[in-house]
Amino acid sequence: MLVDTHAHLDDKKFDDDREEVIQRCVEEGVVCIINAGSNLSSSIKAISLAAEHPIIYAAVGIHPHDAKTADNYSTEILCSLAVRDKVVAIGEIGLDYHYDFSPRDKQKQVFREQIGLARELKLPIVVHDREAHGDILKILKQEKAGEVGGVMHCFSGSRETAKECMDMNFFISFAGPITFGNARRAKEVASYVPMDRLLVETDCPYLTPVPLRGKRNYPGNVKFVVEEICDIKDLAREQLLEAVLDNTKKLFGIDITR
Ligand code: NI
């Protein structure tokens, strides 16, 4: 009963064997994958993958890296995509001040517009926050993102930031980096986040967990993230998987059959 709440199976790194990878996930007990869009075309691919595979659901959105490609029509197009079957969130959206692939003003503008869209459609948001904790919190507050809530994907902030996000109705999700030796802060935050606020993900094909670092990531590897969090919180695997499944159903409003 594994759940991967953040994957990019539409990525070109899966072009040669996408169907085999998805089949392998099913065989390994993955019951739900949320495939996050990064721009308009990747969002369309996410919708097609969801249409073709019972275990896949889609989020549609423009990633901060691609914010520079957004124009006056983007929100309208996203709106038409967001009402399609099995679209469960707006994402991934946010700010990335590590790479700065899009100008920061444009990142903020596109982030704000997409929160507005999510509120209009009453869909949760999937937030990407890299080295932008202050502005992320400010914008989430100003744009009243708490009305719809969502998930802080691959959370890298402090305990205080996690608390502020949870106070605004957000879940905290951990990915491969929590298995890295130097992930002291992420481990600390994971031990602090209550079970009813916790999610797990791979962000595949990126962020491959230990012990497979260096290889292409895929949703089945979420088991390593699960094992790490079980160690940190001293939980049985079943307890954590049950909680993650419940949280996923609740946040994305989906009915997962085992
Ligand atoms: Ni991602």
PDB file of C-alpha atoms and ligand atoms in Angstrom:
ATOM      1  CA  MET A   1       0.000   0.000   0.000  1.00  0.00           C
ATOM      2  CA  LEU A   2       2.666   2.501  -1.005  1.00  0.00           C
ATOM      3  CA  VAL A   3       1.730   6.036  -2.000  1.00  0.00           C
ATOM      4  CA  ASP A   4       3.937   8.479  -3.904  1.00  0.00           C
ATOM      5  CA  THR A   5       2.436  11.955  -3.563  1.00  0.00           C
ATOM      6  CA  HIS A   6       4.870  13.632  -5.942  1.00  0.00           C
ATOM      7  CA  ALA A   7       6.252  12.140  -9.145  1.00  0.00           C
ATOM      8  CA  HIS A   8       7.165  13.309 -12.637  1.00  0.00           C
ATOM      9  CA  LEU A   9       6.497  10.227 -14.737  1.00  0.00           C
ATOM     10  CA  ASP A  10       5.926  12.523 -17.725  1.00  0.00           C
ATOM     11  CA  ASP A  11       9.650  13.409 -17.598  1.00  0.00           C
ATOM     12  CA  LYS A  12      11.655  12.540 -20.704  1.00  0.00           C
ATOM     13  CA  LYS A  13      13.885  10.293 -18.583  1.00  0.00           C
ATOM     14  CA  PHE A  14      10.962   7.827 -18.666  1.00  0.00           C
ATOM     15  CA  ASP A  15      10.397   8.045 -22.433  1.00  0.00           C
ATOM     16  CA  ASP A  16      12.038   4.689 -23.143  1.00  0.00           C
ATOM     17  CA  ASP A  17      10.254   2.566 -20.547  1.00  0.00           C
ATOM     18  CA  ARG A  18       7.409   4.537 -18.945  1.00  0.00           C
ATOM     19  CA  GLU A  19       4.845   1.733 -19.206  1.00  0.00           C
ATOM     20  CA  GLU A  20       7.246  -0.841 -17.724  1.00  0.00           C
ATOM     21  CA  VAL A  21       8.032   1.493 -14.827  1.00  0.00           C
ATOM     22  CA  ILE A  22       4.334   2.014 -14.058  1.00  0.00           C
ATOM     23  CA  GLN A  23       3.661  -1.721 -14.320  1.00  0.00           C
ATOM     24  CA  ARG A  24       6.527  -2.385 -11.901  1.00  0.00           C
ATOM     25  CA  CYS A  25       5.003   0.118  -9.448  1.00  0.00           C
ATOM     26  CA  VAL A  26       1.685  -1.725  -9.550  1.00  0.00           C
ATOM     27  CA  GLU A  27       3.451  -5.064  -8.958  1.00  0.00           C
ATOM     28  CA  GLU A  28       5.362  -3.596  -6.018  1.00  0.00           C
ATOM     29  CA  GLY A  29       2.207  -2.430  -4.260  1.00  0.00           C
ATOM     30  CA  VAL A  30       2.096   1.254  -5.172  1.00  0.00           C
ATOM     31  CA  VAL A  31      -1.599   2.142  -4.980  1.00  0.00           C
ATOM     32  CA  CYS A  32      -1.484   5.860  -5.745  1.00  0.00           C
ATOM     33  CA  ILE A  33       0.850   8.258  -7.554  1.00  0.00           C
ATOM     34  CA  ILE A  34       0.220  11.996  -7.851  1.00  0.00           C
ATOM     35  CA  ASN A  35       1.981  13.159 -11.016  1.00  0.00           C
ATOM     36  CA  ALA A  36       2.795  16.860 -10.754  1.00  0.00           C
ATOM     37  CA  GLY A  37       2.908  19.064 -13.855  1.00  0.00           C
ATOM     38  CA  SER A  38       5.789  21.495 -14.402  1.00  0.00           C
ATOM     39  CA  ASN A  39       4.347  23.548 -17.261  1.00  0.00           C
ATOM     40  CA  LEU A  40       1.366  23.402 -19.609  1.00  0.00           C
ATOM     41  CA  SER A  41       2.603  20.552 -21.798  1.00  0.00           C
ATOM     42  CA  SER A  42       3.769  18.459 -18.863  1.00  0.00           C
ATOM     43  CA  SER A  43       0.385  19.071 -17.182  1.00  0.00           C
ATOM     44  CA  ILE A  44      -1.356  17.736 -20.290  1.00  0.00           C
ATOM     45  CA  LYS A  45       0.891  14.661 -20.177  1.00  0.00           C
ATOM     46  CA  ALA A  46       0.026  14.198 -16.490  1.00  0.00           C
ATOM     47  CA  ILE A  47      -3.685  14.198 -17.384  1.00  0.00           C
ATOM     48  CA  SER A  48      -3.128  11.567 -20.104  1.00  0.00           C
ATOM     49  CA  LEU A  49      -1.138   9.356 -17.738  1.00  0.00           C
ATOM     50  CA  ALA A  50      -3.946   9.621 -15.179  1.00  0.00           C
ATOM     51  CA  ALA A  51      -6.510   8.715 -17.824  1.00  0.00           C
ATOM     52  CA  GLU A  52      -4.524   5.621 -18.825  1.00  0.00           C
ATOM     53  CA  HIS A  53      -3.572   4.302 -15.378  1.00  0.00           C
ATOM     54  CA  PRO A  54      -5.928   3.732 -12.430  1.00  0.00           C
ATOM     55  CA  ILE A  55      -3.187   4.408  -9.835  1.00  0.00           C
ATOM     56  CA  ILE A  56      -2.143   7.781 -11.311  1.00  0.00           C
ATOM     57  CA  TYR A  57      -3.726  11.156 -10.503  1.00  0.00           C
ATOM     58  CA  ALA A  58      -2.661  14.522 -11.912  1.00  0.00           C
ATOM     59  CA  ALA A  59      -1.726  17.930 -10.577  1.00  0.00           C
ATOM     60  CA  VAL A  60      -1.554  20.737 -13.139  1.00  0.00           C
ATOM     61  CA  GLY A  61       0.598  23.812 -12.765  1.00  0.00           C
ATOM     62  CA  ILE A  62       3.597  25.881 -13.740  1.00  0.00           C
ATOM     63  CA  HIS A  63       6.804  25.233 -11.788  1.00  0.00           C
ATOM     64  CA  PRO A  64       8.868  28.273 -10.744  1.00  0.00           C
ATOM     65  CA  HIS A  65      11.603  27.150 -13.174  1.00  0.00           C
ATOM     66  CA  ASP A  66       9.061  27.561 -15.987  1.00  0.00           C
ATOM     67  CA  ALA A  67       7.378  30.702 -14.643  1.00  0.00           C
ATOM     68  CA  LYS A  68       9.193  32.678 -17.332  1.00  0.00           C
ATOM     69  CA  THR A  69       7.138  30.842 -19.985  1.00  0.00           C
ATOM     70  CA  ALA A  70       3.793  31.920 -18.476  1.00  0.00           C
ATOM     71  CA  ASP A  71       1.804  34.581 -20.327  1.00  0.00           C
ATOM     72  CA  ASN A  72      -1.655  36.184 -20.103  1.00  0.00           C
ATOM     73  CA  TYR A  73      -3.338  33.020 -21.315  1.00  0.00           C
ATOM     74  CA  SER A  74      -1.616  30.509 -19.028  1.00  0.00           C
ATOM     75  CA  THR A  75      -4.050  30.746 -16.120  1.00  0.00           C
ATOM     76  CA  GLU A  76      -7.011  30.366 -18.460  1.00  0.00           C
ATOM     77  CA  ILE A  77      -5.467  27.288 -20.080  1.00  0.00           C
ATOM     78  CA  LEU A  78      -4.593  25.826 -16.666  1.00  0.00           C
ATOM     79  CA  CYS A  79      -8.175  26.411 -15.586  1.00  0.00           C
ATOM     80  CA  SER A  80      -9.453  24.381 -18.533  1.00  0.00           C
ATOM     81  CA  LEU A  81      -6.966  21.587 -17.674  1.00  0.00           C
ATOM     82  CA  ALA A  82      -7.763  21.624 -13.971  1.00  0.00           C
ATOM     83  CA  VAL A  83     -11.375  20.596 -14.494  1.00  0.00           C
ATOM     84  CA  ARG A  84     -10.405  17.434 -16.363  1.00  0.00           C
ATOM     85  CA  ASP A  85     -10.877  13.966 -14.909  1.00  0.00           C
ATOM     86  CA  LYS A  86      -8.550  12.907 -12.062  1.00  0.00           C
ATOM     87  CA  VAL A  87      -6.946  16.332 -11.656  1.00  0.00           C
ATOM     88  CA  VAL A  88      -6.655  16.610  -7.872  1.00  0.00           C
ATOM     89  CA  ALA A  89      -4.441  19.659  -7.275  1.00  0.00           C
ATOM     90  CA  ILE A  90      -2.741  22.743  -8.705  1.00  0.00           C
ATOM     91  CA  GLY A  91       1.002  22.080  -8.798  1.00  0.00           C
ATOM     92  CA  GLU A  92       3.722  22.129  -8.683  1.00  0.00           C
ATOM     93  CA  ILE A  93       3.912  25.838  -8.009  1.00  0.00           C
ATOM     94  CA  GLY A  94       6.110  27.999  -5.808  1.00  0.00           C
ATOM     95  CA  LEU A  95       9.474  29.734  -5.677  1.00  0.00           C
ATOM     96  CA  ASP A  96      12.997  28.535  -6.374  1.00  0.00           C
ATOM     97  CA  TYR A  97      15.729  30.960  -5.313  1.00  0.00           C
ATOM     98  CA  HIS A  98      18.425  28.293  -5.553  1.00  0.00           C
ATOM     99  CA  TYR A  99      18.471  28.072  -9.351  1.00  0.00           C
ATOM    100  CA  ASP A 100      16.622  31.317 -10.197  1.00  0.00           C
ATOM    101  CA  PHE A 101      15.762  29.942 -13.662  1.00  0.00           C
ATOM    102  CA  SER A 102      12.950  32.521 -13.844  1.00  0.00           C
ATOM    103  CA  PRO A 103      13.203  36.110 -12.570  1.00  0.00           C
ATOM    104  CA  ARG A 104      11.974  36.277  -8.959  1.00  0.00           C
ATOM    105  CA  ASP A 105       9.255  38.859  -9.673  1.00  0.00           C
ATOM    106  CA  LYS A 106       7.836  36.622 -12.380  1.00  0.00           C
ATOM    107  CA  GLN A 107       8.027  33.560 -10.087  1.00  0.00           C
ATOM    108  CA  LYS A 108       6.043  35.414  -7.435  1.00  0.00           C
ATOM    109  CA  GLN A 109       3.445  36.692  -9.876  1.00  0.00           C
ATOM    110  CA  VAL A 110       2.837  33.253 -11.406  1.00  0.00           C
ATOM    111  CA  PHE A 111       2.728  31.650  -7.934  1.00  0.00           C
ATOM    112  CA  ARG A 112       0.107  34.172  -6.781  1.00  0.00           C
ATOM    113  CA  GLU A 113      -2.036  33.710  -9.889  1.00  0.00           C
ATOM    114  CA  GLN A 114      -2.054  29.937  -9.479  1.00  0.00           C
ATOM    115  CA  ILE A 115      -3.033  30.150  -5.806  1.00  0.00           C
ATOM    116  CA  GLY A 116      -5.916  32.335  -6.988  1.00  0.00           C
ATOM    117  CA  LEU A 117      -6.908  29.681  -9.502  1.00  0.00           C
ATOM    118  CA  ALA A 118      -6.734  26.935  -6.863  1.00  0.00           C
ATOM    119  CA  ARG A 119      -9.040  28.947  -4.584  1.00  0.00           C
ATOM    120  CA  GLU A 120     -11.445  29.567  -7.421  1.00  0.00           C
ATOM    121  CA  LEU A 121     -11.576  25.835  -8.200  1.00  0.00           C
ATOM    122  CA  LYS A 122     -11.305  24.734  -4.558  1.00  0.00           C
ATOM    123  CA  LEU A 123      -8.291  22.526  -5.267  1.00  0.00           C
ATOM    124  CA  PRO A 124      -5.321  22.036  -2.912  1.00  0.00           C
ATOM    125  CA  ILE A 125      -1.886  23.242  -4.030  1.00  0.00           C
ATOM    126  CA  VAL A 126       1.450  21.420  -4.322  1.00  0.00           C
ATOM    127  CA  VAL A 127       4.168  23.846  -3.232  1.00  0.00           C
ATOM    128  CA  HIS A 128       7.821  23.879  -4.309  1.00  0.00           C
ATOM    129  CA  ASP A 129       9.947  25.955  -1.914  1.00  0.00           C
ATOM    130  CA  ARG A 130      13.690  26.054  -2.432  1.00  0.00           C
ATOM    131  CA  GLU A 131      15.603  28.621  -0.406  1.00  0.00           C
ATOM    132  CA  ALA A 132      12.541  30.874  -0.459  1.00  0.00           C
ATOM    133  CA  HIS A 133      10.862  30.087   2.890  1.00  0.00           C
ATOM    134  CA  GLY A 134      10.186  33.720   3.859  1.00  0.00           C
ATOM    135  CA  ASP A 135       8.513  34.737   0.601  1.00  0.00           C
ATOM    136  CA  ILE A 136       6.614  31.445   0.376  1.00  0.00           C
ATOM    137  CA  LEU A 137       5.044  31.969   3.806  1.00  0.00           C
ATOM    138  CA  LYS A 138       4.274  35.605   3.030  1.00  0.00           C
ATOM    139  CA  ILE A 139       2.556  34.805  -0.266  1.00  0.00           C
ATOM    140  CA  LEU A 140       0.641  31.804   1.142  1.00  0.00           C
ATOM    141  CA  LYS A 141      -0.735  34.118   3.827  1.00  0.00           C
ATOM    142  CA  GLN A 142      -1.480  37.094   1.574  1.00  0.00           C
ATOM    143  CA  GLU A 143      -3.206  34.930  -1.026  1.00  0.00           C
ATOM    144  CA  LYS A 144      -5.202  33.036   1.642  1.00  0.00           C
ATOM    145  CA  ALA A 145      -3.854  29.667   0.480  1.00  0.00           C
ATOM    146  CA  GLY A 146      -5.023  28.184   3.783  1.00  0.00           C
ATOM    147  CA  GLU A 147      -8.572  28.168   2.374  1.00  0.00           C
ATOM    148  CA  VAL A 148      -7.601  25.265   0.127  1.00  0.00           C
ATOM    149  CA  GLY A 149      -4.485  23.963   1.870  1.00  0.00           C
ATOM    150  CA  GLY A 150      -2.108  21.596   0.168  1.00  0.00           C
ATOM    151  CA  VAL A 151       1.293  20.034   0.577  1.00  0.00           C
ATOM    152  CA  MET A 152       4.796  21.431   1.060  1.00  0.00           C
ATOM    153  CA  HIS A 153       6.608  19.057  -1.247  1.00  0.00           C
ATOM    154  CA  CYS A 154      10.132  17.807  -0.422  1.00  0.00           C
ATOM    155  CA  PHE A 155      10.087  19.980   2.671  1.00  0.00           C
ATOM    156  CA  SER A 156      13.453  21.575   3.458  1.00  0.00           C
ATOM    157  CA  GLY A 157      12.525  24.261   5.965  1.00  0.00           C
ATOM    158  CA  SER A 158      12.824  24.524   9.730  1.00  0.00           C
ATOM    159  CA  ARG A 159      10.486  23.277  12.422  1.00  0.00           C
ATOM    160  CA  GLU A 160       9.099  26.812  12.771  1.00  0.00           C
ATOM    161  CA  THR A 161       8.345  27.026   9.047  1.00  0.00           C
ATOM    162  CA  ALA A 162       6.704  23.590   9.176  1.00  0.00           C
ATOM    163  CA  LYS A 163       4.512  24.775  12.030  1.00  0.00           C
ATOM    164  CA  GLU A 164       3.444  27.905  10.152  1.00  0.00           C
ATOM    165  CA  CYS A 165       2.563  25.803   7.116  1.00  0.00           C
ATOM    166  CA  MET A 166       0.581  23.293   9.195  1.00  0.00           C
ATOM    167  CA  ASP A 167      -1.274  26.186  10.847  1.00  0.00           C
ATOM    168  CA  MET A 168      -2.330  27.184   7.316  1.00  0.00           C
ATOM    169  CA  ASN A 169      -3.781  23.755   6.615  1.00  0.00           C
ATOM    170  CA  PHE A 170      -0.744  22.279   4.836  1.00  0.00           C
ATOM    171  CA  PHE A 171       0.713  18.797   4.934  1.00  0.00           C
ATOM    172  CA  ILE A 172       4.488  18.289   5.101  1.00  0.00           C
ATOM    173  CA  SER A 173       5.973  15.848   2.603  1.00  0.00           C
ATOM    174  CA  PHE A 174       9.397  14.218   2.679  1.00  0.00           C
ATOM    175  CA  ALA A 175      11.377  12.804  -0.236  1.00  0.00           C
ATOM    176  CA  GLY A 176      14.710  11.027  -0.834  1.00  0.00           C
ATOM    177  CA  PRO A 177      16.896  13.720   0.776  1.00  0.00           C
ATOM    178  CA  ILE A 178      15.652  12.666   4.222  1.00  0.00           C
ATOM    179  CA  THR A 179      17.678   9.463   3.758  1.00  0.00           C
ATOM    180  CA  PHE A 180      20.922  11.379   3.159  1.00  0.00           C
ATOM    181  CA  GLY A 181      23.544  11.359   5.876  1.00  0.00           C
ATOM    182  CA  ASN A 182      23.597  15.167   6.145  1.00  0.00           C
ATOM    183  CA  ALA A 183      19.798  15.550   6.476  1.00  0.00           C
ATOM    184  CA  ARG A 184      19.891  16.385  10.177  1.00  0.00           C
ATOM    185  CA  ARG A 185      17.318  19.177   9.944  1.00  0.00           C
ATOM    186  CA  ALA A 186      14.857  17.230   7.758  1.00  0.00           C
ATOM    187  CA  LYS A 187      15.043  14.298  10.195  1.00  0.00           C
ATOM    188  CA  GLU A 188      14.375  16.658  13.081  1.00  0.00           C
ATOM    189  CA  VAL A 189      11.352  18.160  11.324  1.00  0.00           C
ATOM    190  CA  ALA A 190      10.042  14.673  10.469  1.00  0.00           C
ATOM    191  CA  SER A 191      10.192  13.676  14.104  1.00  0.00           C
ATOM    192  CA  TYR A 192       8.202  16.818  14.955  1.00  0.00           C
ATOM    193  CA  VAL A 193       5.439  16.641  12.294  1.00  0.00           C
ATOM    194  CA  PRO A 194       2.368  14.789  13.632  1.00  0.00           C
ATOM    195  CA  MET A 195       1.147  11.678  11.831  1.00  0.00           C
ATOM    196  CA  ASP A 196      -1.994  13.360  10.530  1.00  0.00           C
ATOM    197  CA  ARG A 197       0.115  15.946   8.653  1.00  0.00           C
ATOM    198  CA  LEU A 198       2.748  13.727   7.110  1.00  0.00           C
ATOM    199  CA  LEU A 199       3.177  12.678   3.471  1.00  0.00           C
ATOM    200  CA  VAL A 200       5.881  10.863   1.486  1.00  0.00           C
ATOM    201  CA  GLU A 201       7.029  11.164  -2.106  1.00  0.00           C
ATOM    202  CA  THR A 202       9.863  10.496  -4.534  1.00  0.00           C
ATOM    203  CA  ASP A 203       9.956  13.572  -6.858  1.00  0.00           C
ATOM    204  CA  CYS A 204      11.192  11.002  -9.379  1.00  0.00           C
ATOM    205  CA  PRO A 205      13.167  10.865 -11.633  1.00  0.00           C
ATOM    206  CA  TYR A 206      15.095  13.159  -9.268  1.00  0.00           C
ATOM    207  CA  LEU A 207      16.195  12.902  -5.615  1.00  0.00           C
ATOM    208  CA  THR A 208      16.895   9.170  -5.525  1.00  0.00           C
ATOM    209  CA  PRO A 209      17.097   7.979  -1.903  1.00  0.00           C
ATOM    210  CA  VAL A 210      19.935   6.093  -0.238  1.00  0.00           C
ATOM    211  CA  PRO A 211      20.935   3.318  -1.051  1.00  0.00           C
ATOM    212  CA  LEU A 212      20.255   3.926  -4.753  1.00  0.00           C
ATOM    213  CA  ARG A 213      21.673   7.451  -5.119  1.00  0.00           C
ATOM    214  CA  GLY A 214      22.979   8.134  -8.592  1.00  0.00           C
ATOM    215  CA  LYS A 215      20.369   5.917 -10.273  1.00  0.00           C
ATOM    216  CA  ARG A 216      17.138   7.141 -11.833  1.00  0.00           C
ATOM    217  CA  ASN A 217      14.406   7.420  -9.209  1.00  0.00           C
ATOM    218  CA  TYR A 218      10.896   5.906  -9.568  1.00  0.00           C
ATOM    219  CA  PRO A 219       7.771   5.747  -7.341  1.00  0.00           C
ATOM    220  CA  GLY A 220       8.592   2.309  -5.845  1.00  0.00           C
ATOM    221  CA  ASN A 221      11.582   3.892  -4.102  1.00  0.00           C
ATOM    222  CA  VAL A 222       9.187   5.725  -1.802  1.00  0.00           C
ATOM    223  CA  LYS A 223       9.663   2.657   0.429  1.00  0.00           C
ATOM    224  CA  PHE A 224      13.111   3.957   1.435  1.00  0.00           C
ATOM    225  CA  VAL A 225      11.597   7.278   2.526  1.00  0.00           C
ATOM    226  CA  VAL A 226       8.958   5.344   4.481  1.00  0.00           C
ATOM    227  CA  GLU A 227      11.621   3.192   6.198  1.00  0.00           C
ATOM    228  CA  GLU A 228      13.638   6.262   7.158  1.00  0.00           C
ATOM    229  CA  ILE A 229      10.640   8.019   8.704  1.00  0.00           C
ATOM    230  CA  CYS A 230       9.643   4.816  10.537  1.00  0.00           C
ATOM    231  CA  ASP A 231      13.136   4.777  12.060  1.00  0.00           C
ATOM    232  CA  ILE A 232      12.982   8.459  13.007  1.00  0.00           C
ATOM    233  CA  LYS A 233       9.507   8.248  14.553  1.00  0.00           C
ATOM    234  CA  ASP A 234       9.888   4.691  15.871  1.00  0.00           C
ATOM    235  CA  LEU A 235       6.830   3.426  14.036  1.00  0.00           C
ATOM    236  CA  ALA A 236       5.844   0.161  12.431  1.00  0.00           C
ATOM    237  CA  ARG A 237       5.748   0.335   8.637  1.00  0.00           C
ATOM    238  CA  GLU A 238       1.994  -0.437   8.577  1.00  0.00           C
ATOM    239  CA  GLN A 239       1.225   2.435  10.950  1.00  0.00           C
ATOM    240  CA  LEU A 240       2.983   4.966   8.751  1.00  0.00           C
ATOM    241  CA  LEU A 241       1.576   3.583   5.503  1.00  0.00           C
ATOM    242  CA  GLU A 242      -1.941   3.694   6.933  1.00  0.00           C
ATOM    243  CA  ALA A 243      -1.490   7.339   7.987  1.00  0.00           C
ATOM    244  CA  VAL A 244      -0.024   8.357   4.625  1.00  0.00           C
ATOM    245  CA  LEU A 245      -2.869   6.659   2.795  1.00  0.00           C
ATOM    246  CA  ASP A 246      -5.470   8.420   4.951  1.00  0.00           C
ATOM    247  CA  ASN A 247      -3.759  11.792   4.543  1.00  0.00           C
ATOM    248  CA  THR A 248      -3.532  11.348   0.769  1.00  0.00           C
ATOM    249  CA  LYS A 249      -7.221  10.501   0.504  1.00  0.00           C
ATOM    250  CA  LYS A 250      -8.162  13.431   2.682  1.00  0.00           C
ATOM    251  CA  LEU A 251      -5.971  16.063   1.018  1.00  0.00           C
ATOM    252  CA  PHE A 252      -6.625  15.131  -2.591  1.00  0.00           C
ATOM    253  CA  GLY A 253     -10.197  13.942  -2.103  1.00  0.00           C
ATOM    254  CA  ILE A 254      -9.586  10.598  -3.746  1.00  0.00           C
ATOM    255  CA  ASP A 255     -10.824   7.132  -3.028  1.00  0.00           C
ATOM    256  CA  ILE A 256      -7.971   4.641  -3.191  1.00  0.00           C
ATOM    257  CA  THR A 257      -8.908   1.015  -3.481  1.00  0.00           C
ATOM    258  CA  ARG A 258      -6.384  -1.524  -2.296  1.00  0.00           C
TER     259      ARG A 258
HETATM  260 NI    NI B   1       8.747  18.015  -8.383  1.00  0.00          NI
END
